[in-house]
Amino acid sequence: MEEAKNIINVAGDYVQSKHVDYEINNVEAGGIGIQIINEKPTTPKQSELTSSCKGKTVTPKKSTHFLETPALIYTYNSEQFNATKRLTLFYQFLCKEYEPTKTWIDPQTEPDAFLSLFADKHTNDVIVWTTTKQKLYALFKRMKERKIISTPKGYGLWKIVENHFSDWHGNMFHDFNKEHMPEGPAFSAIETFIDILDPAKTTNADLDTLLKNIGKSFGKA
């Protein structure tokens, strides 16, 4: 895997001039590195988020629900836990090309659309999932098992995922009961992604420091 040279800006006003609070940069072979700028990170407001994963030439077919359906509940959805920063980093990692031509969600995904899926509200946003159905299953199963997310009363996890994730052709995912957990690098990548959302793994005090060396076991997932 070649080193990734694109910078993923997580917060800031001017993406092209690198005016950022912190950045994900210089993906080393087999890992994701994070370079910390000497500015104190601040939690970006929802309206200030920008999709720095944009700029791709391939446009998937979008699926859109006319009716709004329930989203998931992020357990730590409070600025006490730097929720916006955690969810934004999670989003950035999923649309990062840490391996050539491979992302986990469509790079054109708007951050507001992605974050809405964890806001305990009704939404008609549909996220285009660009890797395997098995990884989609494993990611949300492990998030539920680790109590990072929960579901509104009366709604199951897979029904919500089915309502808000499609493949590149606009086909919604179904039949998650047929899937199983991956092993090796793919499972390690999933656990690494989820660690970003888990204050027990990345506390507010050391979030940036821990993220600097996150994902060194990625490899080919």
mmCIF file of C-alpha atoms in Angstrom:
data_model
loop_
_atom_site.group_PDB
_atom_site.id
_atom_site.type_symbol
_atom_site.label_atom_id
_atom_site.label_comp_id
_atom_site.label_asym_id
_atom_site.label_seq_id
_atom_site.Cartn_x
_atom_site.Cartn_y
_atom_site.Cartn_z
ATOM 1 C CA MET A 1 0.000 0.000 0.000
ATOM 2 C CA GLU A 2 1.418 3.342 -0.990
ATOM 3 C CA GLU A 3 1.471 6.214 1.421
ATOM 4 C CA ALA A 4 -1.665 8.306 1.241
ATOM 5 C CA LYS A 5 -0.778 11.889 0.455
ATOM 6 C CA ASN A 6 -4.198 13.470 0.832
ATOM 7 C CA ILE A 7 -4.966 15.317 4.035
ATOM 8 C CA ILE A 8 -8.305 14.805 5.735
ATOM 9 C CA ASN A 9 -9.312 17.951 7.512
ATOM 10 C CA VAL A 10 -11.519 17.384 10.504
ATOM 11 C CA ALA A 11 -12.192 20.952 11.551
ATOM 12 C CA GLY A 12 -11.368 24.368 10.159
ATOM 13 C CA ASP A 13 -12.424 27.035 7.750
ATOM 14 C CA TYR A 14 -10.083 26.762 4.789
ATOM 15 C CA VAL A 15 -9.498 23.230 3.555
ATOM 16 C CA GLN A 16 -7.122 24.080 0.736
ATOM 17 C CA SER A 17 -4.842 26.281 2.819
ATOM 18 C CA LYS A 18 -4.697 23.715 5.641
ATOM 19 C CA HIS A 19 -6.166 26.073 8.227
ATOM 20 C CA VAL A 20 -7.247 23.258 10.502
ATOM 21 C CA ASP A 21 -7.396 22.426 14.170
ATOM 22 C CA TYR A 22 -6.025 18.956 13.554
ATOM 23 C CA GLU A 23 -5.628 16.684 10.596
ATOM 24 C CA ILE A 24 -5.330 13.062 9.579
ATOM 25 C CA ASN A 25 -2.288 12.821 7.369
ATOM 26 C CA ASN A 26 0.486 10.627 6.029
ATOM 27 C CA VAL A 27 -0.995 7.173 6.117
ATOM 28 C CA GLU A 28 1.966 4.859 6.576
ATOM 29 C CA ALA A 29 2.152 1.395 5.116
ATOM 30 C CA GLY A 30 -0.185 -0.702 7.198
ATOM 31 C CA GLY A 31 -1.517 2.149 9.250
ATOM 32 C CA ILE A 32 -3.149 5.494 9.688
ATOM 33 C CA GLY A 33 -1.134 8.311 11.168
ATOM 34 C CA ILE A 34 -2.444 11.555 12.570
ATOM 35 C CA GLN A 35 -0.421 14.729 12.648
ATOM 36 C CA ILE A 36 -1.249 17.185 15.418
ATOM 37 C CA ILE A 37 -1.020 20.890 14.716
ATOM 38 C CA ASN A 38 0.032 23.146 17.563
ATOM 39 C CA GLU A 39 -3.416 24.566 18.009
ATOM 40 C CA LYS A 40 -5.838 23.549 20.699
ATOM 41 C CA PRO A 41 -8.566 21.403 19.108
ATOM 42 C CA THR A 42 -12.089 22.689 19.355
ATOM 43 C CA THR A 43 -15.289 20.802 18.756
ATOM 44 C CA PRO A 44 -16.723 21.893 15.389
ATOM 45 C CA LYS A 45 -20.312 22.947 15.196
ATOM 46 C CA GLN A 46 -22.609 20.902 12.988
ATOM 47 C CA SER A 47 -22.966 23.787 10.520
ATOM 48 C CA GLU A 48 -19.169 24.174 10.247
ATOM 49 C CA LEU A 49 -18.458 20.619 9.086
ATOM 50 C CA THR A 50 -17.163 20.237 5.548
ATOM 51 C CA SER A 51 -16.786 17.088 3.504
ATOM 52 C CA SER A 52 -13.067 16.954 2.774
ATOM 53 C CA CYS A 53 -13.569 13.489 1.299
ATOM 54 C CA LYS A 54 -15.133 15.089 -1.757
ATOM 55 C CA GLY A 55 -13.490 15.490 -5.102
ATOM 56 C CA LYS A 56 -13.967 11.984 -6.509
ATOM 57 C CA THR A 57 -15.109 11.475 -10.091
ATOM 58 C CA VAL A 58 -17.266 8.371 -9.630
ATOM 59 C CA THR A 59 -20.833 9.129 -8.587
ATOM 60 C CA PRO A 60 -22.930 6.275 -7.209
ATOM 61 C CA LYS A 61 -26.642 5.963 -7.728
ATOM 62 C CA LYS A 62 -28.362 7.475 -4.712
ATOM 63 C CA SER A 63 -31.337 6.005 -2.908
ATOM 64 C CA THR A 64 -33.630 8.338 -1.009
ATOM 65 C CA HIS A 65 -36.557 7.497 1.226
ATOM 66 C CA PHE A 66 -39.589 9.724 0.879
ATOM 67 C CA LEU A 67 -40.513 8.914 4.468
ATOM 68 C CA GLU A 68 -38.240 9.686 7.361
ATOM 69 C CA THR A 69 -37.383 6.661 9.494
ATOM 70 C CA PRO A 70 -35.680 6.378 12.895
ATOM 71 C CA ALA A 71 -31.931 6.687 13.242
ATOM 72 C CA LEU A 72 -29.588 5.187 15.809
ATOM 73 C CA ILE A 73 -28.751 6.589 19.223
ATOM 74 C CA TYR A 74 -25.100 7.353 19.928
ATOM 75 C CA THR A 75 -24.562 6.511 23.590
ATOM 76 C CA TYR A 76 -22.152 9.388 24.179
ATOM 77 C CA ASN A 77 -24.049 12.017 22.192
ATOM 78 C CA SER A 78 -23.039 14.891 24.429
ATOM 79 C CA GLU A 79 -20.366 17.537 24.125
ATOM 80 C CA GLN A 80 -19.239 16.341 27.545
ATOM 81 C CA PHE A 81 -17.718 13.477 25.553
ATOM 82 C CA ASN A 82 -16.736 15.574 22.514
ATOM 83 C CA ALA A 83 -19.452 13.781 20.564
ATOM 84 C CA THR A 84 -19.262 15.903 17.423
ATOM 85 C CA LYS A 85 -15.498 15.506 17.179
ATOM 86 C CA ARG A 86 -15.701 11.739 17.685
ATOM 87 C CA LEU A 87 -18.455 11.246 15.125
ATOM 88 C CA THR A 88 -16.680 13.494 12.633
ATOM 89 C CA LEU A 89 -13.428 11.552 12.969
ATOM 90 C CA PHE A 90 -15.394 8.318 12.593
ATOM 91 C CA TYR A 91 -16.921 9.674 9.390
ATOM 92 C CA GLN A 92 -13.515 10.786 8.080
ATOM 93 C CA PHE A 93 -11.928 7.389 8.677
ATOM 94 C CA LEU A 94 -14.757 5.582 6.863
ATOM 95 C CA CYS A 95 -14.398 7.719 3.729
ATOM 96 C CA LYS A 96 -10.583 7.695 3.854
ATOM 97 C CA GLU A 97 -8.762 5.879 1.072
ATOM 98 C CA TYR A 98 -6.358 4.136 3.433
ATOM 99 C CA GLU A 99 -5.993 1.517 0.713
ATOM 100 C CA PRO A 100 -6.003 2.509 -2.993
ATOM 101 C CA THR A 101 -9.539 2.607 -4.477
ATOM 102 C CA LYS A 102 -11.073 1.413 -1.221
ATOM 103 C CA THR A 103 -13.248 3.432 1.112
ATOM 104 C CA TRP A 104 -16.040 2.271 3.395
ATOM 105 C CA ILE A 105 -18.568 4.994 2.560
ATOM 106 C CA ASP A 106 -19.019 7.111 -0.545
ATOM 107 C CA PRO A 107 -16.441 9.961 -0.453
ATOM 108 C CA GLN A 108 -19.202 12.346 -1.566
ATOM 109 C CA THR A 109 -21.147 11.727 1.649
ATOM 110 C CA GLU A 110 -22.097 14.944 3.410
ATOM 111 C CA PRO A 111 -20.983 14.883 7.057
ATOM 112 C CA ASP A 112 -24.342 16.215 8.246
ATOM 113 C CA ALA A 113 -26.086 13.288 6.530
ATOM 114 C CA PHE A 114 -23.774 10.767 8.143
ATOM 115 C CA LEU A 115 -23.976 12.299 11.611
ATOM 116 C CA SER A 116 -27.769 12.398 11.398
ATOM 117 C CA LEU A 117 -27.791 8.598 11.557
ATOM 118 C CA PHE A 118 -26.579 8.738 15.163
ATOM 119 C CA ALA A 119 -28.724 11.638 16.372
ATOM 120 C CA ASP A 120 -31.773 9.786 17.747
ATOM 121 C CA LYS A 121 -34.152 11.381 15.262
ATOM 122 C CA HIS A 122 -36.072 10.552 12.110
ATOM 123 C CA THR A 123 -34.196 11.056 8.844
ATOM 124 C CA ASN A 124 -34.434 10.018 5.200
ATOM 125 C CA ASP A 125 -30.675 10.140 4.589
ATOM 126 C CA VAL A 126 -29.188 7.103 2.859
ATOM 127 C CA ILE A 127 -25.446 6.428 3.032
ATOM 128 C CA VAL A 128 -23.743 4.650 0.135
ATOM 129 C CA TRP A 129 -21.627 1.809 1.547
ATOM 130 C CA THR A 130 -18.676 1.102 -0.745
ATOM 131 C CA THR A 131 -17.110 -2.007 0.750
ATOM 132 C CA THR A 132 -18.534 -5.426 1.616
ATOM 133 C CA LYS A 133 -21.853 -6.139 3.262
ATOM 134 C CA GLN A 134 -19.956 -8.283 5.759
ATOM 135 C CA LYS A 135 -18.052 -5.219 7.015
ATOM 136 C CA LEU A 136 -21.283 -3.235 7.317
ATOM 137 C CA TYR A 137 -22.754 -6.052 9.393
ATOM 138 C CA ALA A 138 -19.654 -6.388 11.557
ATOM 139 C CA LEU A 139 -19.259 -2.667 12.180
ATOM 140 C CA PHE A 140 -22.779 -2.167 13.510
ATOM 141 C CA LYS A 141 -22.927 -5.482 15.336
ATOM 142 C CA ARG A 142 -19.761 -4.618 17.244
ATOM 143 C CA MET A 143 -20.974 -1.078 17.938
ATOM 144 C CA LYS A 144 -24.117 -2.547 19.466
ATOM 145 C CA GLU A 145 -22.181 -5.189 21.433
ATOM 146 C CA ARG A 146 -19.833 -2.546 22.814
ATOM 147 C CA LYS A 147 -22.841 -0.389 23.747
ATOM 148 C CA ILE A 148 -21.685 2.490 21.547
ATOM 149 C CA ILE A 149 -25.115 2.680 19.939
ATOM 150 C CA SER A 150 -28.653 1.716 20.826
ATOM 151 C CA THR A 151 -31.957 1.768 18.983
ATOM 152 C CA PRO A 152 -35.222 3.618 19.603
ATOM 153 C CA LYS A 153 -37.916 1.640 21.371
ATOM 154 C CA GLY A 154 -39.711 -0.675 18.989
ATOM 155 C CA TYR A 155 -36.982 -0.693 16.316
ATOM 156 C CA GLY A 156 -34.327 -3.317 15.703
ATOM 157 C CA LEU A 157 -30.754 -2.562 14.694
ATOM 158 C CA TRP A 158 -30.884 -4.221 11.288
ATOM 159 C CA LYS A 159 -34.125 -2.555 10.271
ATOM 160 C CA ILE A 160 -32.514 0.826 10.861
ATOM 161 C CA VAL A 161 -29.346 -0.136 8.980
ATOM 162 C CA GLU A 162 -31.461 -1.486 6.097
ATOM 163 C CA ASN A 163 -33.309 1.838 5.891
ATOM 164 C CA HIS A 164 -30.185 3.982 5.723
ATOM 165 C CA PHE A 165 -27.477 2.114 3.789
ATOM 166 C CA SER A 166 -27.322 1.180 0.106
ATOM 167 C CA ASP A 167 -24.701 -0.172 -2.285
ATOM 168 C CA TRP A 168 -23.201 1.748 -5.227
ATOM 169 C CA HIS A 169 -26.184 0.861 -7.418
ATOM 170 C CA GLY A 170 -28.754 2.249 -4.995
ATOM 171 C CA ASN A 171 -29.857 -1.171 -3.730
ATOM 172 C CA MET A 172 -30.667 -1.254 -0.030
ATOM 173 C CA PHE A 173 -28.992 -3.927 2.091
ATOM 174 C CA HIS A 174 -31.042 -6.799 3.553
ATOM 175 C CA ASP A 175 -30.679 -10.217 5.206
ATOM 176 C CA PHE A 176 -27.947 -9.425 7.712
ATOM 177 C CA ASN A 177 -28.714 -12.653 9.573
ATOM 178 C CA LYS A 178 -26.787 -14.462 6.845
ATOM 179 C CA GLU A 179 -23.559 -12.582 7.578
ATOM 180 C CA HIS A 180 -20.729 -13.433 9.962
ATOM 181 C CA MET A 181 -17.808 -11.646 11.575
ATOM 182 C CA PRO A 182 -14.654 -11.140 9.493
ATOM 183 C CA GLU A 183 -11.266 -12.042 10.875
ATOM 184 C CA GLY A 184 -7.782 -10.569 10.743
ATOM 185 C CA PRO A 185 -7.134 -7.005 9.507
ATOM 186 C CA ALA A 186 -10.790 -6.303 8.688
ATOM 187 C CA PHE A 187 -11.862 -7.017 12.265
ATOM 188 C CA SER A 188 -8.941 -4.974 13.630
ATOM 189 C CA ALA A 189 -9.939 -2.030 11.430
ATOM 190 C CA ILE A 190 -13.515 -2.201 12.724
ATOM 191 C CA GLU A 191 -12.384 -2.193 16.343
ATOM 192 C CA THR A 192 -10.087 0.750 15.610
ATOM 193 C CA PHE A 193 -12.924 2.744 14.057
ATOM 194 C CA ILE A 194 -15.187 2.044 17.029
ATOM 195 C CA ASP A 195 -12.468 3.031 19.516
ATOM 196 C CA ILE A 196 -12.817 6.601 18.197
ATOM 197 C CA LEU A 197 -16.395 6.677 19.492
ATOM 198 C CA ASP A 198 -15.602 5.053 22.838
ATOM 199 C CA PRO A 199 -14.557 7.442 25.647
ATOM 200 C CA ALA A 200 -13.235 4.431 27.558
ATOM 201 C CA LYS A 201 -10.660 3.999 24.780
ATOM 202 C CA THR A 202 -10.119 7.616 23.790
ATOM 203 C CA THR A 203 -10.787 10.019 26.640
ATOM 204 C CA ASN A 204 -11.288 13.714 26.032
ATOM 205 C CA ALA A 205 -7.866 14.451 27.498
ATOM 206 C CA ASP A 206 -5.888 12.104 25.290
ATOM 207 C CA LEU A 207 -8.100 11.766 22.186
ATOM 208 C CA ASP A 208 -5.696 13.547 19.837
ATOM 209 C CA THR A 209 -2.633 11.789 21.209
ATOM 210 C CA LEU A 210 -4.188 8.357 20.869
ATOM 211 C CA LEU A 211 -5.411 9.094 17.347
ATOM 212 C CA LYS A 212 -1.888 10.034 16.295
ATOM 213 C CA ASN A 213 -0.933 6.370 16.278
ATOM 214 C CA ILE A 214 -4.310 4.792 15.608
ATOM 215 C CA GLY A 215 -4.769 2.008 13.091
ATOM 216 C CA LYS A 216 -1.224 0.718 12.800
ATOM 217 C CA SER A 217 -2.564 -2.783 12.357
ATOM 218 C CA PHE A 218 -4.821 -1.884 9.413
ATOM 219 C CA GLY A 219 -3.063 -3.532 6.491
ATOM 220 C CA LYS A 220 -5.485 -4.717 3.842
ATOM 221 C CA ALA A 221 -8.948 -4.874 5.326
#
